[in-house]
C-alpha atoms as a printed R data frame, in Angstrom:
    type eleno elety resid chain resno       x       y       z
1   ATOM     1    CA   UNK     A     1 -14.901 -21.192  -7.728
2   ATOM     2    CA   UNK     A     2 -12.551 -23.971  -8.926
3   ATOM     3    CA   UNK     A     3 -10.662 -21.289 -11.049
4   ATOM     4    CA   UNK     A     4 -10.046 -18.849  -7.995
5   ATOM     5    CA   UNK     A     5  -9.097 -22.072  -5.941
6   ATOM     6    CA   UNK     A     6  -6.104 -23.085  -7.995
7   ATOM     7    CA   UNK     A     7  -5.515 -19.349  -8.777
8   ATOM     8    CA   UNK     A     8  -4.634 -19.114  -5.149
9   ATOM     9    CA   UNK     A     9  -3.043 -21.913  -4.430
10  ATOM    10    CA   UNK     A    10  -0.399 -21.554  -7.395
11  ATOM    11    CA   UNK     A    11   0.048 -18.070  -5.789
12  ATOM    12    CA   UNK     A    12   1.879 -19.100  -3.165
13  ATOM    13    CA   UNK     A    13   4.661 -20.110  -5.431
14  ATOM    14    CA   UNK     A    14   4.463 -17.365  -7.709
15  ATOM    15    CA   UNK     A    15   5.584 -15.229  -4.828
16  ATOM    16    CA   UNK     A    16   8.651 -16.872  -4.671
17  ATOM    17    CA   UNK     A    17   9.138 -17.056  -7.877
18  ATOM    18    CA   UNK     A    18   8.794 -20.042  -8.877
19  ATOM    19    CA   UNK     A    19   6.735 -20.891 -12.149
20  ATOM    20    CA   UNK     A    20   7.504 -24.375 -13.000
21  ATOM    21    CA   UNK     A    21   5.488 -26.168 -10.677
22  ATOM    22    CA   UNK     A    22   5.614 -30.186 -10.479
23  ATOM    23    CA   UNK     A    23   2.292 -31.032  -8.628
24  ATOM    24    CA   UNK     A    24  -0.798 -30.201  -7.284
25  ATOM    25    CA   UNK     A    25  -3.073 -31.730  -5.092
26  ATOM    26    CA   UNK     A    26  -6.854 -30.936  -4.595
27  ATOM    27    CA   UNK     A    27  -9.017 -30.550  -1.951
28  ATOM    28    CA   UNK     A    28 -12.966 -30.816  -1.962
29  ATOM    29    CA   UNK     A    29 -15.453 -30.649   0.919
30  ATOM    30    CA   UNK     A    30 -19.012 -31.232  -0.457
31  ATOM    31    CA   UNK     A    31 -21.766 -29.439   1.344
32  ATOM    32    CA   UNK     A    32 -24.424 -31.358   2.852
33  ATOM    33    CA   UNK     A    33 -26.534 -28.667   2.490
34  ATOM    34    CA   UNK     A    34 -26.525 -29.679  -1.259
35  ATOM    35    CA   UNK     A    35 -29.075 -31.952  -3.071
36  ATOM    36    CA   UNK     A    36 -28.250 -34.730  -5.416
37  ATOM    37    CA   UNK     A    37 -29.201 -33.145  -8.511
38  ATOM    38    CA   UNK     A    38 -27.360 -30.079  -7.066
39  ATOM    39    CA   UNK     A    39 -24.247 -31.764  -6.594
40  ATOM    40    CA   UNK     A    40 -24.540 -33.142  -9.974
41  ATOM    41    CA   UNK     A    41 -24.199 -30.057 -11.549
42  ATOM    42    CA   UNK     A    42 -21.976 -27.785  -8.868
43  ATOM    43    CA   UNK     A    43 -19.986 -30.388  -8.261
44  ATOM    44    CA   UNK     A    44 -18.527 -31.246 -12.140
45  ATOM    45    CA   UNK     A    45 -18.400 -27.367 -12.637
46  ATOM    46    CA   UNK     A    46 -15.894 -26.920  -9.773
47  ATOM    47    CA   UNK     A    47 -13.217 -29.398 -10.841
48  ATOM    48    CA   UNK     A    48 -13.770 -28.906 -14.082
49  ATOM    49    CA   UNK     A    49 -12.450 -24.742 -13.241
50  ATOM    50    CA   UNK     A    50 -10.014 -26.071 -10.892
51  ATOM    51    CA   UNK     A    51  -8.242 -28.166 -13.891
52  ATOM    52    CA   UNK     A    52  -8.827 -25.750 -16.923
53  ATOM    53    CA   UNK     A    53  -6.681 -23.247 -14.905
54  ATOM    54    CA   UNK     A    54  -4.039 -26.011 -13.854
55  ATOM    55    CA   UNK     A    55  -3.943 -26.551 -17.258
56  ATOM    56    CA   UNK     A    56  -2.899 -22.956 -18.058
57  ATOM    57    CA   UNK     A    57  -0.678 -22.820 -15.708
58  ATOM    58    CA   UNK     A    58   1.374 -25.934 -16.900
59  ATOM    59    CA   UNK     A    59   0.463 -28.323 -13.785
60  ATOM    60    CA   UNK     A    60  -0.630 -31.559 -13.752
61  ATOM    61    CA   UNK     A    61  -3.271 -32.658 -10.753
62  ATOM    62    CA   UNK     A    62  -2.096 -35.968  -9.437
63  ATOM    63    CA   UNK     A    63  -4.497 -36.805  -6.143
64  ATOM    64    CA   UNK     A    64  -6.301 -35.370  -3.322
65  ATOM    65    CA   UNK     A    65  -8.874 -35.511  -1.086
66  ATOM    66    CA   UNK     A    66 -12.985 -35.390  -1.214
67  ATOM    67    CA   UNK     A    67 -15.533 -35.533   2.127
68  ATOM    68    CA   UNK     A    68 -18.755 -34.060   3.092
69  ATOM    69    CA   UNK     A    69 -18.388 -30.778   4.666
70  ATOM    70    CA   UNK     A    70 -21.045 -28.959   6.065
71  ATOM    71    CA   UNK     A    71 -20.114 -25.804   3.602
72  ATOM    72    CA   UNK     A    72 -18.138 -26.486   0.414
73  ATOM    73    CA   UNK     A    73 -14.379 -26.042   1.011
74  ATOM    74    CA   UNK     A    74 -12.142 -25.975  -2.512
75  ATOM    75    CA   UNK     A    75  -8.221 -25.898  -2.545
76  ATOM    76    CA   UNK     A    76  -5.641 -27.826  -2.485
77  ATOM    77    CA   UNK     A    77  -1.769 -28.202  -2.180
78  ATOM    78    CA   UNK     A    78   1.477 -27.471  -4.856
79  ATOM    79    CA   UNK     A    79   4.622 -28.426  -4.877
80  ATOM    80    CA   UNK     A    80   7.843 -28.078  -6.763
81  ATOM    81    CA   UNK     A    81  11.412 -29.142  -7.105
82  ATOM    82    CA   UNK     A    82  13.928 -26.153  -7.741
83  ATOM    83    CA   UNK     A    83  17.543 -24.765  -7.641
84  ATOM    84    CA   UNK     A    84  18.200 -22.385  -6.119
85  ATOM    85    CA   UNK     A    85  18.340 -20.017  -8.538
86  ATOM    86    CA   UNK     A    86  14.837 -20.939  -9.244
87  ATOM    87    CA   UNK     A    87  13.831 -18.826  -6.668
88  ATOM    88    CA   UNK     A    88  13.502 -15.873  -4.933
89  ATOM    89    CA   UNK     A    89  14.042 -15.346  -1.129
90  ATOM    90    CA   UNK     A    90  11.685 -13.090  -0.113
91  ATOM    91    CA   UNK     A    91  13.988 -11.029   2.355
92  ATOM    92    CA   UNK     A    92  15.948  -8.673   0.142
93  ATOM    93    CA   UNK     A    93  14.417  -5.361  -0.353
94  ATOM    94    CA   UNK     A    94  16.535  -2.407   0.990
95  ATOM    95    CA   UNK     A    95  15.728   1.343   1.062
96  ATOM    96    CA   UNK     A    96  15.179   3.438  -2.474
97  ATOM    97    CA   UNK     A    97  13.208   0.474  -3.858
98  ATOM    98    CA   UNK     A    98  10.060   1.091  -4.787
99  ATOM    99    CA   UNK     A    99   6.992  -1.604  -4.173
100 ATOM   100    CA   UNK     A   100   4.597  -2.656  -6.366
101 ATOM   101    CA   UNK     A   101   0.905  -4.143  -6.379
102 ATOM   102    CA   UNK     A   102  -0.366  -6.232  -9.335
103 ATOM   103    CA   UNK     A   103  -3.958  -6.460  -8.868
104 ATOM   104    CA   UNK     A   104  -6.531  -4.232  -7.544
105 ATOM   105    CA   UNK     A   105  -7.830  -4.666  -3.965
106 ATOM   106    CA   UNK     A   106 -11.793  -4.975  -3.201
107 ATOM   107    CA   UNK     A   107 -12.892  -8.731  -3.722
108 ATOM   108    CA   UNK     A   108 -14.055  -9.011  -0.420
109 ATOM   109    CA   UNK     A   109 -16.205  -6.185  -0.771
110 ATOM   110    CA   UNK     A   110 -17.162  -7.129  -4.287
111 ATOM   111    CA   UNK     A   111 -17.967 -10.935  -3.140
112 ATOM   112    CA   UNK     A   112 -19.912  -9.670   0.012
113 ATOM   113    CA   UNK     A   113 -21.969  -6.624  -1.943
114 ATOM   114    CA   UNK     A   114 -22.891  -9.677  -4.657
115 ATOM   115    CA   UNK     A   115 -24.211 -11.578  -2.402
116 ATOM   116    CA   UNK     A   116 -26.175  -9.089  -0.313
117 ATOM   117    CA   UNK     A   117 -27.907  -8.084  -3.288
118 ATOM   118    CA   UNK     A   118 -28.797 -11.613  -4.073
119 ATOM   119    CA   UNK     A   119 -30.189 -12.280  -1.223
120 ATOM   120    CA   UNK     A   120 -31.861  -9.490  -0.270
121 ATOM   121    CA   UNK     A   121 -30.256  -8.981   2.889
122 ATOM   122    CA   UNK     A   122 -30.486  -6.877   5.762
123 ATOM   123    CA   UNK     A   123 -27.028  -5.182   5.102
124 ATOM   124    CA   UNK     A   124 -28.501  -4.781   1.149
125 ATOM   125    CA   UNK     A   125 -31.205  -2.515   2.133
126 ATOM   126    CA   UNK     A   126 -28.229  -0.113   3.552
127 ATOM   127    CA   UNK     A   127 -26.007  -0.795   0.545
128 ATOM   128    CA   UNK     A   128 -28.482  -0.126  -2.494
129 ATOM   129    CA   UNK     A   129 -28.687   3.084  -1.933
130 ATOM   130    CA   UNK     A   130 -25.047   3.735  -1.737
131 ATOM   131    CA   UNK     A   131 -24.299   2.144  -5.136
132 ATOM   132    CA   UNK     A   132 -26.436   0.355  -8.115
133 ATOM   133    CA   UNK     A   133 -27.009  -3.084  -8.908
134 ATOM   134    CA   UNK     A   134 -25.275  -2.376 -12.350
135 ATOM   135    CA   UNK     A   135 -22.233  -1.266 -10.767
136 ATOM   136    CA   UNK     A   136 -22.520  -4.373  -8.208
137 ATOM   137    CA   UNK     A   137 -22.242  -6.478 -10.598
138 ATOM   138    CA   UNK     A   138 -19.557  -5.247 -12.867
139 ATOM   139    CA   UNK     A   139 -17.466  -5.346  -9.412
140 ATOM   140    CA   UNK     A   140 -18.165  -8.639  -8.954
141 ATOM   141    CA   UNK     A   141 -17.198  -9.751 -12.708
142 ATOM   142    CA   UNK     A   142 -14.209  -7.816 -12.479
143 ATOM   143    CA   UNK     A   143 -13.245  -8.998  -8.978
144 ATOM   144    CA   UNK     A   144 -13.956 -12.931 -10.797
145 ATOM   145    CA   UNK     A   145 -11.224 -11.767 -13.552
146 ATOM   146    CA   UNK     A   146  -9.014 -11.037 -11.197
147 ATOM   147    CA   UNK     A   147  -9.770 -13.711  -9.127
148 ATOM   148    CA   UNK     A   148  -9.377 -16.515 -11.971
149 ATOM   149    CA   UNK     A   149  -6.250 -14.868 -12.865
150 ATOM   150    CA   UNK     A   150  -2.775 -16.764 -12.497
151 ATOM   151    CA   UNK     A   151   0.200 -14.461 -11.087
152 ATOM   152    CA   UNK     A   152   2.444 -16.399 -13.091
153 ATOM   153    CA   UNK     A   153   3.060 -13.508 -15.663
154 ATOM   154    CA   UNK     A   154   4.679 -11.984 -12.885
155 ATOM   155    CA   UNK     A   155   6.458 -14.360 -11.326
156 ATOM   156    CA   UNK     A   156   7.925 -14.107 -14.366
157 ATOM   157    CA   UNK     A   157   8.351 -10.837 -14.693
158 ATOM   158    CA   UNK     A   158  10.423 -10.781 -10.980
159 ATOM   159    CA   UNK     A   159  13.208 -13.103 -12.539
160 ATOM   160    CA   UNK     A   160  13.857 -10.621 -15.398
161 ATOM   161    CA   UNK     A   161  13.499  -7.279 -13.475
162 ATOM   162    CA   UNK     A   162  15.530  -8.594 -10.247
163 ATOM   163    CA   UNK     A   163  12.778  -8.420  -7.149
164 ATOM   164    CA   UNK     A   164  14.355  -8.564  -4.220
165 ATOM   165    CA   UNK     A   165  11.506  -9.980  -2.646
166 ATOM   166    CA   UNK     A   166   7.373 -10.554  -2.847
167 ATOM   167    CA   UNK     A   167   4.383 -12.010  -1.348
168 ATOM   168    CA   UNK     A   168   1.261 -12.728  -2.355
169 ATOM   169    CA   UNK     A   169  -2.243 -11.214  -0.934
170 ATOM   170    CA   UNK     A   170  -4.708 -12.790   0.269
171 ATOM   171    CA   UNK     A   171  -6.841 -13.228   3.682
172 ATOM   172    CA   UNK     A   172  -4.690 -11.124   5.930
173 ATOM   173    CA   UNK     A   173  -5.278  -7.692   3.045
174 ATOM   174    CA   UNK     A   174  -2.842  -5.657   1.863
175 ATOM   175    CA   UNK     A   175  -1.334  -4.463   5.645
176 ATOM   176    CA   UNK     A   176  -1.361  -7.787   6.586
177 ATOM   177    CA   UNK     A   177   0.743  -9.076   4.227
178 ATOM   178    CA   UNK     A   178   2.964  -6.394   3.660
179 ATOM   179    CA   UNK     A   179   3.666  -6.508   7.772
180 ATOM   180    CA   UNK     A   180   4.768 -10.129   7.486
181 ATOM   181    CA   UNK     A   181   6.634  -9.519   4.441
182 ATOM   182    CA   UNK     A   182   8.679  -5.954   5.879
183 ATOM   183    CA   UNK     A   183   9.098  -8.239   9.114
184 ATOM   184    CA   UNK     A   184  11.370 -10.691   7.116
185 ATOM   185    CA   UNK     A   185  13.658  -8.450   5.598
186 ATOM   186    CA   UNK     A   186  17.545  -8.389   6.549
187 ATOM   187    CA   UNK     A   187  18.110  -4.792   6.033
188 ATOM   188    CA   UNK     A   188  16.050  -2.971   8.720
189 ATOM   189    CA   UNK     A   189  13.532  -1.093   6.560
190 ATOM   190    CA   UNK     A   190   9.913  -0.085   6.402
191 ATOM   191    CA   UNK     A   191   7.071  -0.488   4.012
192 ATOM   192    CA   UNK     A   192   5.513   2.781   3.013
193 ATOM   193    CA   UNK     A   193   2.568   2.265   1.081
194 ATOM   194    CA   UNK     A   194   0.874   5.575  -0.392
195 ATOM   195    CA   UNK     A   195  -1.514   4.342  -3.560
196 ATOM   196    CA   UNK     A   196  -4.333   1.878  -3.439
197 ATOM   197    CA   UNK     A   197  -5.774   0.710  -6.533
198 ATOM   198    CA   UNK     A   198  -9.623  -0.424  -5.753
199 ATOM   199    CA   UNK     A   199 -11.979  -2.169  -8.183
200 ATOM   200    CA   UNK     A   200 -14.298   1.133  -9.207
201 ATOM   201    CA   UNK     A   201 -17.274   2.483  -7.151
202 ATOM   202    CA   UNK     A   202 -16.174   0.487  -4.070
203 ATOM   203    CA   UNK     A   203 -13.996   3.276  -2.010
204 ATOM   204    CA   UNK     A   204 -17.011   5.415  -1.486
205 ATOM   205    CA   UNK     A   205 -19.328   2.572  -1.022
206 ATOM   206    CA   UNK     A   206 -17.210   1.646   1.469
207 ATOM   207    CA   UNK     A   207 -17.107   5.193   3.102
208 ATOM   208    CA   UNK     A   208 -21.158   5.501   3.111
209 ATOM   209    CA   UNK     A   209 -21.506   2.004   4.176
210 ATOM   210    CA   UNK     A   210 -19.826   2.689   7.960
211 ATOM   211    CA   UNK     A   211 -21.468   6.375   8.095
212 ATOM   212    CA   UNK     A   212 -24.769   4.581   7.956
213 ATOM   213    CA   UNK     A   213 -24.246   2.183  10.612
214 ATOM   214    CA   UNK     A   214 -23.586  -0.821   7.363
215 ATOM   215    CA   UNK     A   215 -19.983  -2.890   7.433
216 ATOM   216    CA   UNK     A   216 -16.685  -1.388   8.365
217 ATOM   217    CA   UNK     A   217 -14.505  -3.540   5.569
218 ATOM   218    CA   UNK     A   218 -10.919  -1.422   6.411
219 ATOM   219    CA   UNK     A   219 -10.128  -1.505   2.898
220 ATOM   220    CA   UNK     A   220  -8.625   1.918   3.176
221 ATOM   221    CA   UNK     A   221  -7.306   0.786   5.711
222 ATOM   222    CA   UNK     A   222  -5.410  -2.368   4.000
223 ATOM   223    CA   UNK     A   223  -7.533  -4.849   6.386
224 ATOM   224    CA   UNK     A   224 -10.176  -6.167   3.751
225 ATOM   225    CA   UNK     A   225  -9.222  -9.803   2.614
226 ATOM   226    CA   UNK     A   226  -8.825 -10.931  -0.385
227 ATOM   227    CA   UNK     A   227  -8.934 -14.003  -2.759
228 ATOM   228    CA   UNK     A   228  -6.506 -14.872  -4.716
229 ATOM   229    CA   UNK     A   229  -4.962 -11.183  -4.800
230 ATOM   230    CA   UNK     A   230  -1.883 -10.161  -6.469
231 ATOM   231    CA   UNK     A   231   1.882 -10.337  -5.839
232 ATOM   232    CA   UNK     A   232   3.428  -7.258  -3.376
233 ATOM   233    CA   UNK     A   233   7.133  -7.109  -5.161
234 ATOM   234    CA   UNK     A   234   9.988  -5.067  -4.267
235 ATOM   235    CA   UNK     A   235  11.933  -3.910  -6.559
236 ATOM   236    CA   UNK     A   236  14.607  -1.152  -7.544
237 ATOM   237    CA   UNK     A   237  12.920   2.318  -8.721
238 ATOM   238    CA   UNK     A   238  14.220   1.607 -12.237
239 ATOM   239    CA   UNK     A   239  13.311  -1.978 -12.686
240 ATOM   240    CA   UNK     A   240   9.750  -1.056 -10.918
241 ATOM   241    CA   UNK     A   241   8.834   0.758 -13.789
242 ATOM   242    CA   UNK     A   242   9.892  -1.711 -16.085
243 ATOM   243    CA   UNK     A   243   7.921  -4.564 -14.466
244 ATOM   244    CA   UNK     A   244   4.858  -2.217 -14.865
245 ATOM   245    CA   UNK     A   245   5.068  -1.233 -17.914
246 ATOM   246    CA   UNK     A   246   5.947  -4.897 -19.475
247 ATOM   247    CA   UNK     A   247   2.908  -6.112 -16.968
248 ATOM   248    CA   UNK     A   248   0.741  -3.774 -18.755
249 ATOM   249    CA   UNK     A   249   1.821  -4.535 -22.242
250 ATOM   250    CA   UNK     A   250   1.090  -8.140 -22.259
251 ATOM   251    CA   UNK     A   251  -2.774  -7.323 -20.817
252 ATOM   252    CA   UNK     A   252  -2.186  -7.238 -17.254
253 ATOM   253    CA   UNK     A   253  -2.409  -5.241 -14.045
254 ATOM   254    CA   UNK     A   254   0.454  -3.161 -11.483
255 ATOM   255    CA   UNK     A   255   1.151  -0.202  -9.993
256 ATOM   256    CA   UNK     A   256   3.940   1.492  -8.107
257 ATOM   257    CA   UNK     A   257   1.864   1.395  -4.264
258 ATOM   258    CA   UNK     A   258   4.679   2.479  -2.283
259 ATOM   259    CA   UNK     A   259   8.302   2.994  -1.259
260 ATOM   260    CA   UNK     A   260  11.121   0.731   0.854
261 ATOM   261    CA   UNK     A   261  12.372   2.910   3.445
262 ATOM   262    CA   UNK     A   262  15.065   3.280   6.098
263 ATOM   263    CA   UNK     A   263  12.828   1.654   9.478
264 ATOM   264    CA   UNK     A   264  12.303  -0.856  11.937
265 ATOM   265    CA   UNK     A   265  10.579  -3.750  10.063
266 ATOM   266    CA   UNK     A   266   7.582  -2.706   9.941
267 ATOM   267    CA   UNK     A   267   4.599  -1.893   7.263
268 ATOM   268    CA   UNK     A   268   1.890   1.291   6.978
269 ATOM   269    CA   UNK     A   269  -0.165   2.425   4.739
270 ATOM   270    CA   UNK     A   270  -0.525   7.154   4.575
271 ATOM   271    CA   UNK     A   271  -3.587   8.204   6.402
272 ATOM   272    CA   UNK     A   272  -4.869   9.573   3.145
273 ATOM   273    CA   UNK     A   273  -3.668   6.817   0.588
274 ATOM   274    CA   UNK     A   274  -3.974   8.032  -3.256
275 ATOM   275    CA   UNK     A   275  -6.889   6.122  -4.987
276 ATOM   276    CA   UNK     A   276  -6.825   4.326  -8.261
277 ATOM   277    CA   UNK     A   277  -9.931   2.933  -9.416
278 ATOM   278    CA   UNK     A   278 -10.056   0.125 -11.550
279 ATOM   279    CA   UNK     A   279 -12.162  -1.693 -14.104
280 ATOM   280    CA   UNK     A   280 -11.570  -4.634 -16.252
């Protein structure tokens, strides 16, 4: 949990390209709901995830806040001093360039079919027989990979391959974000987005689940949330490919999702999206 806080944080950064960050600050609400000896343990684990991935990422934690909560709450706050050349405006993209997607999509669905299961719940009893625990629970490890990932790689990667602009995505899914992002653009273009890679198992899952009366998700339809997701980069068709193929050399994840077209601003996703399915 501490690892997919800072994770997400640092992400907001990363999508402007910036990768030297100066600070952080953390934020902890401590459920109430917790014992003593459980905080004890939970508690220690948390920060202790929250600074080994500062660490990686080359940021120092200098303050924040702690309180009682009645639900834990992890985050925090990071800053950074830059030039201008530093970073990347996110408002660039013009038609012919091609967008791409650097992790997979599904940790909502991964997080929520986890935790079903554990529980037992009532929306379990319509999920296990739509999908097995085994491949529950490699969804949910490789949704935590991805999760407790830094997009710092390619932040990176957007300096060398000239993006012309990015966000990250999180709790608004991949429509969402891409909406806000196509909105901020000078030239007047759209967003087509025509691939969707989805941690494996969970497109059908998701298909069964709202035949049989279960959860409606809209991750096909780009509307899922999701936790520290990936960066959404524009780039030119040539330098696309590069900044896949060097993102997939050094260990990581992307994929050409879509195209920058001639429009009004706007973002959408084809009504039958190619799938990708995807396991760590």
């Amino acid at each position: 949990m501490g690892k997919v806080a800072c994770a997400n944080v640092l992400s907001d950064l990363y999508a402007m390209g910036v990768t030297e960050v100066d600070n952080m600050l953390l934020l902890l609400g401590i459920s109430k709901e917790l014992s003593n000896d459980q905080r004890k343990v939970v508690i220690p684990m948390i920060l202790e995830g929250f600074r080994d991935l500062a660490k990686e990422a080359g940021v120092s934690i200098n303050g924040g806040q702690t309180v009682v909560n009645p639900w834990m709450i992890i985050g925090g706050v990071a800053t950074s001093v830059c030039t201008q050349k530093e970073i990347i405006m996110p408002n660039q993209a013009v038609a012919g360039d091609k967008i791409v997607l650097t992790k997979p999509l599904g940790t909502q669905v991964a997080v929520n079919l986890h935790q079903w299961m554990s529980l037992g719940t009532p929306s379990w009893n319509i999920a296990k027989d739509l999908i097995s625990v085994e491949d529950v629970i490699k969804g949910y490890d490789d949704a935590t990979i991805s999760m407790t990932t830094l997009n710092l790689a390619a932040a990176r990667l957007m300096h060398k391959h000239g993006a012309h602009a990015a966000t990250d995505v999180t709790g608004f899914g991949l429509l969402g974000h891409s909406r806000n992002l196509a909105e901020f653009q000078t030239a007047d273009v759209d967003f087509s987005i025509h691939t969707l890679p989805i941690f494996a198992h969970f497109t059908e899952v998701c298909k069964q689940l709202i035949e049989k009366g279960g959860r409606n998700f809209r991750l096909l339809q780009g509307l899922s949330s999701e936790t520290s997701g990936g960066l959404l980069i524009c780039l030119s068709a040539d330098n696309a490919e590069k900044f896949v193929e060097e993102m997939r050399g050094d260990g990581g994840t992307a994929w050409i999702v879509g195209d920058v077209v001639p429009g009004t601003k706007t973002s959408r996703i084809s009504e039958n999206p190619d799938i990708i399915e995807v396991t760590y």
